[in-house]
Amino acid sequence: MNFKHFRAAAFLAAFTSTALALPAFADTTIKVLRSEPGNEGEKALYQQMVTAYEAEHPGIHVQFEYLSTEAYKQKLPTLLQSDARPDLFYSWGGGVLADQAAAGFLKDITADVATEWADRYSAAGVKAFTIGGKIVGAPINASEVVFWTNLDLAKKAGIDIPAIKTWDEFLAAVKKAKGTGVTPIVVGGKDKWPLHFYYGYLALREAGADGFAAAVAGKGDGFASAPFVKAGEDFKKLVDLAPFQPGFMDTTFEQASGMFGDGKGLFHLMGDWDYGSAKQASVSGKGIDDARMSILRFPTVESGTGAVADTFGGLNGWAVSSTASAESINFLKFINSPENLAKGATAGYYIPATKGTEAGITNPFFKAMSEHLAASQYHQVFLDQALGADVGATFNDVSADLAQGGVTPQEAATKIQDAWSMR
């Protein structure tokens, strides 16, 4: 070997050695955490999106993890404080989202999406995921809590469901159902938040938008003011009728949903997601046929100042964690595109927050809820989310206490106000 060839061989060997020593470009993994959706079909839809996205973006891998609602709420705070935090995670918005932003767990994505989001989502949807003027996520859907109703049991009890407009008429229907051997209401009391729907909705009916604004602002007696005490009294009237299934405080949401799907209760107060949950959790896996089921809007109360059209529910979506990569934001744009959200709407999984996709809703119950939400001038987000984690937990606790007769309406309202004033 001459010197020239030696130098070339030496250079090639050195280059090869250096190249092997350089780190290879690592693949990117996007971690997504979500509470268990009400329908297995929604999970399948997400998997289809993941497959399509990964095919278009070599080197990008997306991992979805699902947890039951209660497990999700308990695990998420720990994950956000760890190195294992997800890039995107499901959020019910409200004060809990604001608390997460204040703790530094969320990313400001305003510069990436502001114009795009304004063109894509309703103004309320964008606002729900904007904290302190910074966009930190994206809405998926709006939801309304209603009484899901078993029409076979209503017929057995001789109850005219559409005729129920007021709380007193609802209480009369509960009495009538009990008198005919029909369980009036199934509820997952063990999880507490399903019981907060009663106290929270009654508070909305009694206090209205102005009453809630005054309480949040700390005016007067706040959450211990007369309308909130009256809401507890309204709830007590129902509790005194023993309307729930035996052992309701040992029953989870998932179990109660399955019970309704199995035809074991006349009413189940729950959001739109229960349409799929009740079917999925039933013994047959099919639940109640649509023709044998209806929805009843939460009744009005004669003494209340809340508008008849006021709605109570969620405005749910994805939050972006502070450590999320640019690829994660790009994936969020993809899964929450109008086209992909329209697929979920058409399949009957949710009521989308995207502009122009309402026409794709084929589920008759969701279509009715969409109309309710469109007509509503005030939509109260779940209070265990809207009031922040600590006060929200107190609201859930006192709702469960009221359901068991453990506190008076005045004591319940005072506990919430105390928690609010100490936040």
Tab-separated table of C-alpha atoms in Angstrom:
chain	number	residue	atom	x	y	z
A	1	MET	CA	0.000	0.000	0.000
A	2	ASN	CA	1.468	3.367	-0.996
A	3	PHE	CA	1.271	6.430	1.240
A	4	LYS	CA	-1.591	7.973	-0.734
A	5	HIS	CA	-3.715	4.849	-0.318
A	6	PHE	CA	-2.732	4.634	3.351
A	7	ARG	CA	-3.916	8.190	3.991
A	8	ALA	CA	-7.242	7.498	2.264
A	9	ALA	CA	-7.782	4.313	4.273
A	10	ALA	CA	-6.860	6.059	7.518
A	11	PHE	CA	-9.268	8.922	6.751
A	12	LEU	CA	-12.093	6.485	5.975
A	13	ALA	CA	-11.482	4.548	9.199
A	14	ALA	CA	-11.426	7.738	11.262
A	15	PHE	CA	-14.625	9.023	9.611
A	16	THR	CA	-16.391	5.708	10.194
A	17	SER	CA	-15.328	5.657	13.844
A	18	THR	CA	-16.497	9.228	14.380
A	19	ALA	CA	-19.833	8.574	12.664
A	20	LEU	CA	-20.476	5.545	14.837
A	21	ALA	CA	-19.735	7.611	17.925
A	22	LEU	CA	-22.305	10.303	17.047
A	23	PRO	CA	-25.749	9.842	18.622
A	24	ALA	CA	-28.481	8.757	16.229
A	25	PHE	CA	-31.441	11.053	15.837
A	26	ALA	CA	-33.978	9.767	18.391
A	27	ASP	CA	-37.567	9.152	17.467
A	28	THR	CA	-40.112	11.448	19.113
A	29	THR	CA	-42.836	9.987	21.326
A	30	ILE	CA	-45.957	12.031	22.049
A	31	LYS	CA	-47.683	10.947	25.262
A	32	VAL	CA	-51.420	11.555	25.552
A	33	LEU	CA	-53.407	10.952	28.748
A	34	ARG	CA	-57.194	10.820	28.727
A	35	SER	CA	-60.014	9.839	31.031
A	36	GLU	CA	-61.880	6.800	29.759
A	37	PRO	CA	-64.323	7.914	27.042
A	38	GLY	CA	-67.919	6.809	27.196
A	39	ASN	CA	-67.680	4.735	24.053
A	40	GLU	CA	-65.069	2.226	22.865
A	41	GLY	CA	-65.678	3.571	19.384
A	42	GLU	CA	-64.125	6.898	20.358
A	43	LYS	CA	-60.947	5.104	21.411
A	44	ALA	CA	-60.933	3.280	18.086
A	45	LEU	CA	-61.329	6.618	16.295
A	46	TYR	CA	-58.311	8.023	18.121
A	47	GLN	CA	-56.303	4.950	17.163
A	48	GLN	CA	-57.223	5.500	13.528
A	49	MET	CA	-55.989	9.086	13.819
A	50	VAL	CA	-52.752	7.919	15.437
A	51	THR	CA	-52.136	5.380	12.680
A	52	ALA	CA	-52.766	7.986	9.983
A	53	TYR	CA	-50.563	10.580	11.681
A	54	GLU	CA	-47.659	8.204	12.273
A	55	ALA	CA	-47.803	7.090	8.629
A	56	GLU	CA	-47.478	10.723	7.518
A	57	HIS	CA	-44.771	11.560	10.069
A	58	PRO	CA	-42.022	8.900	10.166
A	59	GLY	CA	-40.168	8.855	13.466
A	60	ILE	CA	-43.136	10.221	15.424
A	61	HIS	CA	-44.850	7.801	17.797
A	62	VAL	CA	-48.059	8.574	19.716
A	63	GLN	CA	-49.003	6.775	22.914
A	64	PHE	CA	-52.526	7.095	24.329
A	65	GLU	CA	-53.191	6.064	27.921
A	66	TYR	CA	-56.710	5.852	29.352
A	67	LEU	CA	-57.760	5.897	33.008
A	68	SER	CA	-61.170	5.763	34.668
A	69	THR	CA	-62.448	9.217	35.599
A	70	GLU	CA	-61.622	8.961	39.303
A	71	ALA	CA	-58.227	7.344	38.709
A	72	TYR	CA	-57.460	10.052	36.167
A	73	LYS	CA	-58.280	12.884	38.574
A	74	GLN	CA	-56.152	11.298	41.283
A	75	LYS	CA	-53.137	10.447	39.118
A	76	LEU	CA	-52.868	13.557	36.939
A	77	PRO	CA	-51.594	15.980	39.637
A	78	THR	CA	-48.772	13.577	40.507
A	79	LEU	CA	-47.830	13.061	36.869
A	80	LEU	CA	-47.726	16.794	36.184
A	81	GLN	CA	-45.156	17.189	38.948
A	82	SER	CA	-42.970	14.384	37.589
A	83	ASP	CA	-40.722	13.660	34.629
A	84	ALA	CA	-43.439	11.338	33.328
A	85	ARG	CA	-45.927	14.103	32.591
A	86	PRO	CA	-47.965	13.666	29.386
A	87	ASP	CA	-47.584	16.071	26.480
A	88	LEU	CA	-51.329	16.411	26.015
A	89	PHE	CA	-53.965	15.600	28.608
A	90	TYR	CA	-57.737	15.708	28.855
A	91	SER	CA	-59.190	18.674	30.710
A	92	TRP	CA	-62.593	19.809	31.939
A	93	GLY	CA	-61.271	23.376	32.041
A	94	GLY	CA	-62.367	25.835	34.706
A	95	GLY	CA	-60.490	26.618	37.903
A	96	VAL	CA	-58.551	23.358	37.796
A	97	LEU	CA	-57.015	24.371	34.461
A	98	ALA	CA	-56.251	27.821	35.897
A	99	ASP	CA	-54.551	26.192	38.900
A	100	GLN	CA	-52.422	24.049	36.574
A	101	ALA	CA	-51.416	27.153	34.620
A	102	ALA	CA	-50.505	29.020	37.812
A	103	ALA	CA	-48.345	26.077	38.884
A	104	GLY	CA	-46.396	26.269	35.617
A	105	PHE	CA	-47.635	22.962	34.225
A	106	LEU	CA	-49.067	24.368	30.962
A	107	LYS	CA	-47.493	25.715	27.774
A	108	ASP	CA	-48.440	29.004	26.170
A	109	ILE	CA	-49.270	28.033	22.580
A	110	THR	CA	-50.850	31.370	21.610
A	111	ALA	CA	-48.248	32.194	18.980
A	112	ASP	CA	-48.721	28.794	17.365
A	113	VAL	CA	-52.505	28.678	17.163
A	114	ALA	CA	-54.278	31.980	17.955
A	115	THR	CA	-55.583	32.778	14.463
A	116	GLU	CA	-56.125	29.132	13.611
A	117	TRP	CA	-58.116	28.475	16.792
A	118	ALA	CA	-60.287	31.583	16.269
A	119	ASP	CA	-61.229	30.320	12.817
A	120	ARG	CA	-61.764	26.761	14.029
A	121	TYR	CA	-63.604	26.903	17.380
A	122	SER	CA	-66.467	28.766	18.979
A	123	ALA	CA	-65.475	31.865	20.944
A	124	ALA	CA	-66.581	30.138	24.166
A	125	GLY	CA	-64.412	27.151	23.303
A	126	VAL	CA	-61.296	29.261	22.786
A	127	LYS	CA	-62.021	31.217	25.973
A	128	ALA	CA	-62.342	28.019	27.990
A	129	PHE	CA	-58.738	27.114	27.155
A	130	THR	CA	-57.310	30.595	27.524
A	131	ILE	CA	-55.807	31.463	30.912
A	132	GLY	CA	-54.531	34.960	31.612
A	133	GLY	CA	-54.732	35.813	27.919
A	134	LYS	CA	-52.634	32.781	26.953
A	135	ILE	CA	-54.004	29.839	24.977
A	136	VAL	CA	-53.012	26.602	26.737
A	137	GLY	CA	-55.133	24.007	24.970
A	138	ALA	CA	-57.997	23.300	22.612
A	139	PRO	CA	-61.672	22.405	23.129
A	140	ILE	CA	-63.082	19.103	21.925
A	141	ASN	CA	-66.722	19.209	22.881
A	142	ALA	CA	-69.441	20.862	24.907
A	143	SER	CA	-71.695	18.771	27.113
A	144	GLU	CA	-75.024	19.159	28.867
A	145	VAL	CA	-76.105	17.215	31.928
A	146	VAL	CA	-79.637	15.810	31.543
A	147	PHE	CA	-81.829	13.122	33.015
A	148	TRP	CA	-81.447	10.048	30.827
A	149	THR	CA	-84.813	8.336	31.039
A	150	ASN	CA	-86.052	4.768	30.615
A	151	LEU	CA	-89.393	5.061	28.812
A	152	ASP	CA	-90.434	1.469	29.621
A	153	LEU	CA	-90.168	2.203	33.340
A	154	ALA	CA	-91.888	5.548	32.880
A	155	LYS	CA	-94.794	3.756	31.222
A	156	LYS	CA	-94.901	1.156	34.005
A	157	ALA	CA	-95.088	3.942	36.591
A	158	GLY	CA	-97.615	5.932	34.573
A	159	ILE	CA	-95.341	8.979	34.292
A	160	ASP	CA	-95.580	11.478	31.433
A	161	ILE	CA	-91.932	12.489	31.035
A	162	PRO	CA	-92.403	15.495	28.667
A	163	ALA	CA	-94.900	16.970	31.142
A	164	ILE	CA	-92.214	17.345	33.837
A	165	LYS	CA	-91.117	20.977	33.831
A	166	THR	CA	-90.634	21.967	37.469
A	167	TRP	CA	-88.738	20.512	40.425
A	168	ASP	CA	-92.001	19.841	42.259
A	169	GLU	CA	-93.289	17.900	39.247
A	170	PHE	CA	-90.056	15.916	39.192
A	171	LEU	CA	-90.418	15.098	42.903
A	172	ALA	CA	-93.987	13.958	42.235
A	173	ALA	CA	-92.689	11.641	39.493
A	174	VAL	CA	-90.126	10.184	41.920
A	175	LYS	CA	-92.885	9.471	44.452
A	176	LYS	CA	-95.025	7.869	41.770
A	177	ALA	CA	-92.177	5.643	40.581
A	178	LYS	CA	-91.467	4.441	44.106
A	179	GLY	CA	-95.157	3.684	44.595
A	180	THR	CA	-95.100	1.304	41.623
A	181	GLY	CA	-91.905	-0.498	42.639
A	182	VAL	CA	-89.673	1.309	40.153
A	183	THR	CA	-86.278	2.594	41.334
A	184	PRO	CA	-86.533	6.304	40.533
A	185	ILE	CA	-82.833	7.155	40.188
A	186	VAL	CA	-79.513	5.335	39.893
A	187	VAL	CA	-76.408	7.267	40.915
A	188	GLY	CA	-72.716	6.589	41.438
A	189	GLY	CA	-72.477	8.119	44.896
A	190	LYS	CA	-69.095	6.591	45.678
A	191	ASP	CA	-67.437	8.948	43.210
A	192	LYS	CA	-69.308	11.962	44.676
A	193	TRP	CA	-69.132	14.074	41.497
A	194	PRO	CA	-72.339	12.520	40.098
A	195	LEU	CA	-74.121	13.803	43.234
A	196	HIS	CA	-72.684	17.274	42.732
A	197	PHE	CA	-74.732	17.451	39.525
A	198	TYR	CA	-77.901	17.677	41.668
A	199	TYR	CA	-76.676	20.303	44.094
A	200	GLY	CA	-74.850	22.205	41.342
A	201	TYR	CA	-77.776	22.248	38.913
A	202	LEU	CA	-80.181	23.310	41.656
A	203	ALA	CA	-77.756	26.099	42.600
A	204	LEU	CA	-77.763	27.209	38.963
A	205	ARG	CA	-81.549	27.219	38.911
A	206	GLU	CA	-81.770	29.133	42.213
A	207	ALA	CA	-78.875	31.604	41.835
A	208	GLY	CA	-78.571	31.998	38.087
A	209	ALA	CA	-75.644	33.633	36.302
A	210	ASP	CA	-75.769	36.779	38.451
A	211	GLY	CA	-75.833	34.773	41.677
A	212	PHE	CA	-72.790	32.761	40.666
A	213	ALA	CA	-70.922	35.888	39.573
A	214	ALA	CA	-71.694	37.531	42.925
A	215	ALA	CA	-70.536	34.470	44.879
A	216	VAL	CA	-67.289	34.211	42.924
A	217	ALA	CA	-66.687	37.936	43.499
A	218	GLY	CA	-67.204	37.470	47.234
A	219	LYS	CA	-70.233	39.716	47.444
A	220	GLY	CA	-72.536	39.334	50.424
A	221	ASP	CA	-72.487	35.843	51.890
A	222	GLY	CA	-70.987	34.400	48.710
A	223	PHE	CA	-71.673	30.687	48.328
A	224	ALA	CA	-73.434	30.728	51.701
A	225	SER	CA	-76.052	33.197	50.444
A	226	ALA	CA	-79.761	32.387	50.324
A	227	PRO	CA	-79.935	30.908	46.776
A	228	PHE	CA	-77.231	28.341	47.555
A	229	VAL	CA	-78.859	27.406	50.868
A	230	LYS	CA	-82.167	27.076	49.026
A	231	ALA	CA	-80.502	24.759	46.480
A	232	GLY	CA	-79.501	22.494	49.357
A	233	GLU	CA	-83.065	22.553	50.646
A	234	ASP	CA	-84.341	21.586	47.194
A	235	PHE	CA	-81.874	18.707	47.128
A	236	LYS	CA	-82.956	17.629	50.608
A	237	LYS	CA	-86.559	17.342	49.408
A	238	LEU	CA	-85.361	14.766	46.893
A	239	VAL	CA	-83.083	12.971	49.366
A	240	ASP	CA	-85.949	12.682	51.869
A	241	LEU	CA	-87.804	10.558	49.297
A	242	ALA	CA	-84.963	7.967	49.302
A	243	PRO	CA	-84.899	8.040	45.490
A	244	PHE	CA	-81.616	6.233	44.850
A	245	GLN	CA	-80.848	2.537	44.505
A	246	PRO	CA	-79.823	0.627	47.671
A	247	GLY	CA	-76.116	1.065	48.399
A	248	PHE	CA	-75.800	4.119	46.163
A	249	MET	CA	-72.820	5.416	48.157
A	250	ASP	CA	-70.923	2.204	47.370
A	251	THR	CA	-71.713	2.471	43.662
A	252	THR	CA	-69.243	4.001	41.191
A	253	PHE	CA	-70.246	6.056	38.177
A	254	GLU	CA	-69.358	3.182	35.861
A	255	GLN	CA	-71.534	0.770	37.858
A	256	ALA	CA	-74.468	3.190	37.972
A	257	SER	CA	-74.157	3.778	34.250
A	258	GLY	CA	-74.308	0.017	33.667
A	259	MET	CA	-77.328	-0.254	35.944
A	260	PHE	CA	-79.158	2.329	33.885
A	261	GLY	CA	-78.151	0.499	30.713
A	262	ASP	CA	-79.583	-2.684	32.246
A	263	GLY	CA	-82.936	-1.001	32.886
A	264	LYS	CA	-82.607	-0.852	36.680
A	265	GLY	CA	-83.569	2.786	37.157
A	266	LEU	CA	-85.977	5.316	35.678
A	267	PHE	CA	-83.531	8.247	35.670
A	268	HIS	CA	-79.770	8.776	35.515
A	269	LEU	CA	-78.582	12.397	35.777
A	270	MET	CA	-75.500	12.471	33.597
A	271	GLY	CA	-73.848	14.158	30.626
A	272	ASP	CA	-74.008	13.203	26.962
A	273	TRP	CA	-71.173	10.710	27.413
A	274	ASP	CA	-73.566	8.430	29.279
A	275	TYR	CA	-75.210	7.517	26.000
A	276	GLY	CA	-72.199	5.353	25.208
A	277	SER	CA	-71.204	4.534	28.782
A	278	ALA	CA	-74.578	3.052	29.705
A	279	LYS	CA	-74.549	0.806	26.665
A	280	GLN	CA	-70.931	-0.214	27.104
A	281	ALA	CA	-71.270	-0.943	30.845
A	282	SER	CA	-74.537	-2.875	30.525
A	283	VAL	CA	-74.546	-6.670	30.748
A	284	SER	CA	-75.602	-6.989	27.105
A	285	GLY	CA	-73.167	-4.329	25.929
A	286	LYS	CA	-76.056	-2.759	24.036
A	287	GLY	CA	-77.987	-0.970	26.772
A	288	ILE	CA	-81.413	0.498	26.086
A	289	ASP	CA	-82.656	0.989	22.543
A	290	ASP	CA	-82.904	4.624	21.477
A	291	ALA	CA	-86.638	4.219	20.891
A	292	ARG	CA	-87.113	3.232	24.542
A	293	MET	CA	-85.109	6.129	25.941
A	294	SER	CA	-85.436	9.906	26.190
A	295	ILE	CA	-83.728	12.861	27.822
A	296	LEU	CA	-85.307	15.292	30.248
A	297	ARG	CA	-83.812	18.733	30.800
A	298	PHE	CA	-83.194	19.583	34.433
A	299	PRO	CA	-86.406	21.105	35.818
A	300	THR	CA	-86.865	24.713	36.850
A	301	VAL	CA	-87.510	25.844	40.427
A	302	GLU	CA	-90.248	28.352	41.078
A	303	SER	CA	-88.222	30.409	43.540
A	304	GLY	CA	-85.101	30.584	41.374
A	305	THR	CA	-83.698	33.437	39.330
A	306	GLY	CA	-81.814	31.214	36.879
A	307	ALA	CA	-83.053	31.304	33.298
A	308	VAL	CA	-84.933	28.282	31.987
A	309	ALA	CA	-82.415	27.967	29.159
A	310	ASP	CA	-79.331	27.992	31.435
A	311	THR	CA	-77.272	24.831	30.981
A	312	PHE	CA	-74.906	22.912	33.249
A	313	GLY	CA	-72.158	20.695	31.924
A	314	GLY	CA	-68.690	20.786	30.491
A	315	LEU	CA	-66.551	22.400	27.857
A	316	ASN	CA	-63.871	19.779	27.569
A	317	GLY	CA	-60.694	19.483	25.593
A	318	TRP	CA	-56.935	18.992	25.528
A	319	ALA	CA	-54.443	20.868	27.674
A	320	VAL	CA	-50.813	21.181	26.560
A	321	SER	CA	-48.194	20.509	29.225
A	322	SER	CA	-45.243	22.856	29.691
A	323	THR	CA	-42.774	20.284	28.382
A	324	ALA	CA	-44.740	19.400	25.242
A	325	SER	CA	-42.764	19.395	22.015
A	326	ALA	CA	-43.569	21.231	18.798
A	327	GLU	CA	-44.548	17.830	17.382
A	328	SER	CA	-47.166	17.512	20.144
A	329	ILE	CA	-48.782	20.810	19.150
A	330	ASN	CA	-48.791	19.699	15.529
A	331	PHE	CA	-50.474	16.431	16.538
A	332	LEU	CA	-53.070	18.396	18.531
A	333	LYS	CA	-53.900	20.409	15.419
A	334	PHE	CA	-54.354	17.137	13.548
A	335	ILE	CA	-56.614	15.228	15.964
A	336	ASN	CA	-58.681	18.351	16.656
A	337	SER	CA	-59.073	19.346	13.041
A	338	PRO	CA	-62.645	20.079	11.902
A	339	GLU	CA	-62.520	16.957	9.752
A	340	ASN	CA	-61.543	14.658	12.605
A	341	LEU	CA	-63.917	16.202	15.142
A	342	ALA	CA	-66.705	15.869	12.591
A	343	LYS	CA	-66.063	12.117	12.508
A	344	GLY	CA	-66.742	11.893	16.242
A	345	ALA	CA	-69.867	14.011	15.883
A	346	THR	CA	-71.227	11.893	13.049
A	347	ALA	CA	-70.526	8.710	15.013
A	348	GLY	CA	-72.435	10.111	18.001
A	349	TYR	CA	-69.520	10.315	20.427
A	350	TYR	CA	-69.827	13.986	21.412
A	351	ILE	CA	-71.117	17.454	20.557
A	352	PRO	CA	-68.106	19.172	18.944
A	353	ALA	CA	-66.924	22.675	19.809
A	354	THR	CA	-65.765	23.190	16.233
A	355	LYS	CA	-67.568	25.687	14.040
A	356	GLY	CA	-69.722	24.182	11.313
A	357	THR	CA	-69.736	20.554	12.491
A	358	GLU	CA	-73.120	20.690	14.250
A	359	ALA	CA	-74.823	19.661	11.028
A	360	GLY	CA	-72.985	16.352	11.176
A	361	ILE	CA	-74.660	15.277	14.421
A	362	THR	CA	-76.948	12.335	13.721
A	363	ASN	CA	-77.625	11.156	17.287
A	364	PRO	CA	-81.110	12.537	18.124
A	365	PHE	CA	-80.228	13.095	21.799
A	366	PHE	CA	-77.023	14.927	20.954
A	367	LYS	CA	-78.827	16.993	18.358
A	368	ALA	CA	-81.332	18.098	21.028
A	369	MET	CA	-78.504	18.906	23.459
A	370	SER	CA	-76.720	20.878	20.764
A	371	GLU	CA	-79.866	22.955	20.333
A	372	HIS	CA	-80.084	23.489	24.111
A	373	LEU	CA	-76.476	24.654	24.247
A	374	ALA	CA	-76.944	26.957	21.272
A	375	ALA	CA	-79.955	28.587	22.956
A	376	SER	CA	-78.264	28.921	26.340
A	377	GLN	CA	-77.097	32.383	27.364
A	378	TYR	CA	-75.221	30.970	30.372
A	379	HIS	CA	-73.431	27.642	30.563
A	380	GLN	CA	-72.144	26.664	34.003
A	381	VAL	CA	-69.109	24.400	33.856
A	382	PHE	CA	-69.017	21.522	36.365
A	383	LEU	CA	-68.448	23.150	39.728
A	384	ASP	CA	-65.841	20.637	40.869
A	385	GLN	CA	-63.770	21.962	37.950
A	386	ALA	CA	-64.891	25.584	37.706
A	387	LEU	CA	-64.098	26.381	41.353
A	388	GLY	CA	-60.631	24.832	41.332
A	389	ALA	CA	-59.428	21.536	42.729
A	390	ASP	CA	-59.719	22.309	46.448
A	391	VAL	CA	-63.077	24.106	46.449
A	392	GLY	CA	-64.361	21.678	43.838
A	393	ALA	CA	-63.510	18.753	46.103
A	394	THR	CA	-65.395	20.474	48.928
A	395	PHE	CA	-68.429	20.912	46.663
A	396	ASN	CA	-68.349	17.195	45.857
A	397	ASP	CA	-67.946	16.280	49.520
A	398	VAL	CA	-70.875	18.355	50.737
A	399	SER	CA	-73.033	17.068	47.875
A	400	ALA	CA	-72.380	13.532	49.101
A	401	ASP	CA	-73.031	14.627	52.691
A	402	LEU	CA	-76.351	16.186	51.676
A	403	ALA	CA	-77.321	12.990	49.857
A	404	GLN	CA	-76.753	11.041	53.079
A	405	GLY	CA	-78.353	13.586	55.385
A	406	GLY	CA	-75.004	14.287	57.058
A	407	VAL	CA	-75.208	18.092	56.868
A	408	THR	CA	-77.920	20.703	56.737
A	409	PRO	CA	-78.317	22.899	53.645
A	410	GLN	CA	-76.945	25.859	55.610
A	411	GLU	CA	-73.918	23.876	56.775
A	412	ALA	CA	-73.233	22.680	53.245
A	413	ALA	CA	-73.326	26.196	51.807
A	414	THR	CA	-71.150	27.532	54.614
A	415	LYS	CA	-68.509	24.831	54.038
A	416	ILE	CA	-68.266	25.782	50.362
A	417	GLN	CA	-67.973	29.471	51.186
A	418	ASP	CA	-65.319	28.776	53.807
A	419	ALA	CA	-63.302	26.780	51.281
A	420	TRP	CA	-63.717	29.543	48.679
A	421	SER	CA	-62.588	32.285	51.058
A	422	MET	CA	-59.480	30.270	52.020
A	423	ARG	CA	-58.351	29.345	48.514
